[in-house]
Amino acid sequence: MPELLPVLDQEAVEKLIDETAQRISRDYADGQLVVIGVLKGAFIFMADLVRRLTIPVVIDFVGTSSYGDQTVSSGHVGLTREIGMDLRGKDVLLVEDIVDTGQTLAFLVAHIRSLGARSVKICALLDKPARRQVKVEVAYRCYEAPDAFLVGYGLDFNECYRQLSGIYRLQFNTESTP
Ligand code: IMP
């Protein structure tokens, strides 16, 4: 079994989300925002973030796949759930749990632009800039994370650990390294 090493507890995560929600609310004070969460990993972050926004929002989700049961991206991003809303002329905030290589968000930003959105910005709970392969601009980043595989607060390994209220680093011992 891999070991869980604490990175951020619930209180620390909530403080970071508070600060980010305030920034977003200030930046979009004059308009309505379409907030799109990337399934499944962003579901807890998204719920906590939108409840702290003080501006009108509408909400949708998009599904992508690229990891399967691995800790390294396959590099091929596919849609598993399409956005169900008309985005033409809208300001979109794409909410993601973690930015790693950047492939998922680069794909989604291009996709949302192709649907006619007026603007698209990225909000990520965690960012691992050391791992970037594709350039993406993360407008709102709650926390710069170490180059490690992280779980909890919506993030999974093999669909496990999403329910943890803090964020942990998954430490594999040599026998169980995938
Ligand atoms: P990217 O396309 O390589 O940037 O990967 C983004 C997606 O990979 C995220 O939405 C996560 O689902 C997954 N991912 C990347 N790093 C981690 C991690 O450390 N823990 C859990 N999931 C991760």
Tab-separated table of N, CA and C and ligand atoms in Angstrom, residues 38-39 41 64 66-67 71 73 77 96-105 128 131-132 148-151 155-157 162, ligand 1:
chain	number	residue	atom	x	y	z
A	38	VAL	N	-13.752	20.600	-14.319
A	38	VAL	CA	-13.232	19.441	-15.054
A	38	VAL	C	-13.405	18.198	-14.172
A	39	LEU	N	-14.246	17.286	-14.647
A	39	LEU	CA	-14.536	16.055	-13.893
A	39	LEU	C	-13.388	15.070	-14.003
A	41	GLY	N	-11.924	15.228	-10.932
A	41	GLY	CA	-11.048	15.711	-9.869
A	41	GLY	C	-11.419	17.053	-9.266
A	64	THR	N	-12.928	14.737	-19.030
A	64	THR	CA	-11.799	14.383	-19.897
A	64	THR	C	-11.164	13.095	-19.386
A	66	SER	N	-7.268	10.954	-19.612
A	66	SER	CA	-5.919	10.801	-20.166
A	66	SER	C	-5.055	9.932	-19.274
A	67	TYR	N	-5.490	9.706	-18.029
A	67	TYR	CA	-4.617	9.002	-17.078
A	67	TYR	C	-4.926	7.525	-16.916
A	71	THR	N	-0.097	6.927	-13.054
A	71	THR	CA	0.217	8.224	-12.464
A	71	THR	C	0.864	9.147	-13.495
A	73	SER	N	0.416	10.849	-17.437
A	73	SER	CA	-0.567	11.068	-18.488
A	73	SER	C	-0.227	10.267	-19.742
A	77	VAL	N	-5.668	13.418	-24.810
A	77	VAL	CA	-6.813	13.875	-24.034
A	77	VAL	C	-8.077	13.643	-24.853
A	96	GLU	N	-9.979	23.461	-12.552
A	96	GLU	CA	-9.267	22.173	-12.626
A	96	GLU	C	-8.644	21.861	-11.271
A	97	ASP	N	-8.521	20.582	-10.945
A	97	ASP	CA	-7.897	20.212	-9.677
A	97	ASP	C	-6.394	20.464	-9.700
A	98	ILE	N	-5.728	20.004	-10.778
A	98	ILE	CA	-4.266	20.118	-10.814
A	98	ILE	C	-3.782	20.240	-12.257
A	99	VAL	N	-2.797	21.100	-12.467
A	99	VAL	CA	-2.179	21.220	-13.788
A	99	VAL	C	-0.833	20.506	-13.725
A	100	ASP	N	-0.656	19.557	-14.622
A	100	ASP	CA	0.562	18.751	-14.618
A	100	ASP	C	1.319	19.034	-15.919
A	101	THR	N	1.145	18.227	-16.952
A	101	THR	CA	1.812	18.515	-18.229
A	101	THR	C	1.186	19.718	-18.928
A	102	GLY	N	-0.078	20.004	-18.624
A	102	GLY	CA	-0.796	21.103	-19.275
A	102	GLY	C	-1.631	20.643	-20.462
A	103	GLN	N	-1.518	19.358	-20.804
A	103	GLN	CA	-2.216	18.880	-22.008
A	103	GLN	C	-3.732	18.963	-21.899
A	104	THR	N	-4.249	18.592	-20.724
A	104	THR	CA	-5.706	18.603	-20.553
A	104	THR	C	-6.246	20.018	-20.747
A	105	LEU	N	-5.608	20.983	-20.083
A	105	LEU	CA	-6.136	22.352	-20.151
A	105	LEU	C	-5.893	22.995	-21.509
A	128	LYS	N	1.695	22.080	-10.869
A	128	LYS	CA	3.050	21.524	-10.810
A	128	LYS	C	3.830	22.073	-12.006
A	131	ARG	N	6.498	20.224	-14.170
A	131	ARG	CA	6.116	19.103	-15.037
A	131	ARG	C	5.554	19.545	-16.394
A	132	ARG	N	5.500	20.855	-16.617
A	132	ARG	CA	4.792	21.360	-17.798
A	132	ARG	C	5.435	20.924	-19.109
A	148	ALA	N	5.235	15.756	-7.447
A	148	ALA	CA	4.925	14.483	-6.794
A	148	ALA	C	3.493	14.134	-7.156
A	149	PHE	N	3.094	12.908	-6.920
A	149	PHE	CA	1.702	12.550	-7.210
A	149	PHE	C	0.865	12.816	-5.965
A	150	LEU	N	-0.154	13.672	-6.122
A	150	LEU	CA	-0.942	14.150	-4.992
A	150	LEU	C	-2.356	13.588	-5.045
A	151	VAL	N	-2.925	13.357	-3.873
A	151	VAL	CA	-4.297	12.847	-3.794
A	151	VAL	C	-5.049	13.584	-2.697
A	155	LEU	N	-8.739	14.779	-5.752
A	155	LEU	CA	-7.734	14.120	-6.604
A	155	LEU	C	-7.626	12.643	-6.231
A	156	ASP	N	-7.466	11.829	-7.261
A	156	ASP	CA	-7.459	10.378	-7.025
A	156	ASP	C	-6.174	9.716	-7.483
A	157	PHE	N	-5.992	8.495	-7.002
A	157	PHE	CA	-5.109	7.524	-7.651
A	157	PHE	C	-5.956	6.280	-7.824
A	162	ARG	N	-10.218	10.329	-3.234
A	162	ARG	CA	-10.859	11.614	-3.579
A	162	ARG	C	-11.512	12.261	-2.360
B	1	IMP	P1	-2.206	17.198	-17.440
B	1	IMP	O1	-3.066	17.073	-18.664
B	1	IMP	O2	-0.962	16.380	-17.540
B	1	IMP	O3	-1.945	18.614	-17.029
B	1	IMP	O4	-2.990	16.483	-16.276
B	1	IMP	C1	-4.137	17.013	-15.699
B	1	IMP	C2	-4.967	15.931	-15.067
B	1	IMP	O5	-4.161	14.828	-14.650
B	1	IMP	C3	-5.645	16.420	-13.824
B	1	IMP	O6	-6.944	16.825	-14.121
B	1	IMP	C4	-5.675	15.220	-12.927
B	1	IMP	O7	-6.848	14.487	-13.142
B	1	IMP	C5	-4.509	14.374	-13.384
B	1	IMP	N1	-3.343	14.543	-12.487
B	1	IMP	C6	-2.174	15.154	-12.786
B	1	IMP	N2	-1.337	15.130	-11.734
B	1	IMP	C7	-2.016	14.502	-10.758
B	1	IMP	C8	-1.699	14.195	-9.382
B	1	IMP	O8	-0.618	14.516	-8.840
B	1	IMP	N3	-2.669	13.555	-8.689
B	1	IMP	C9	-3.870	13.206	-9.210
B	1	IMP	N4	-4.205	13.488	-10.477
B	1	IMP	C10	-3.285	14.122	-11.238
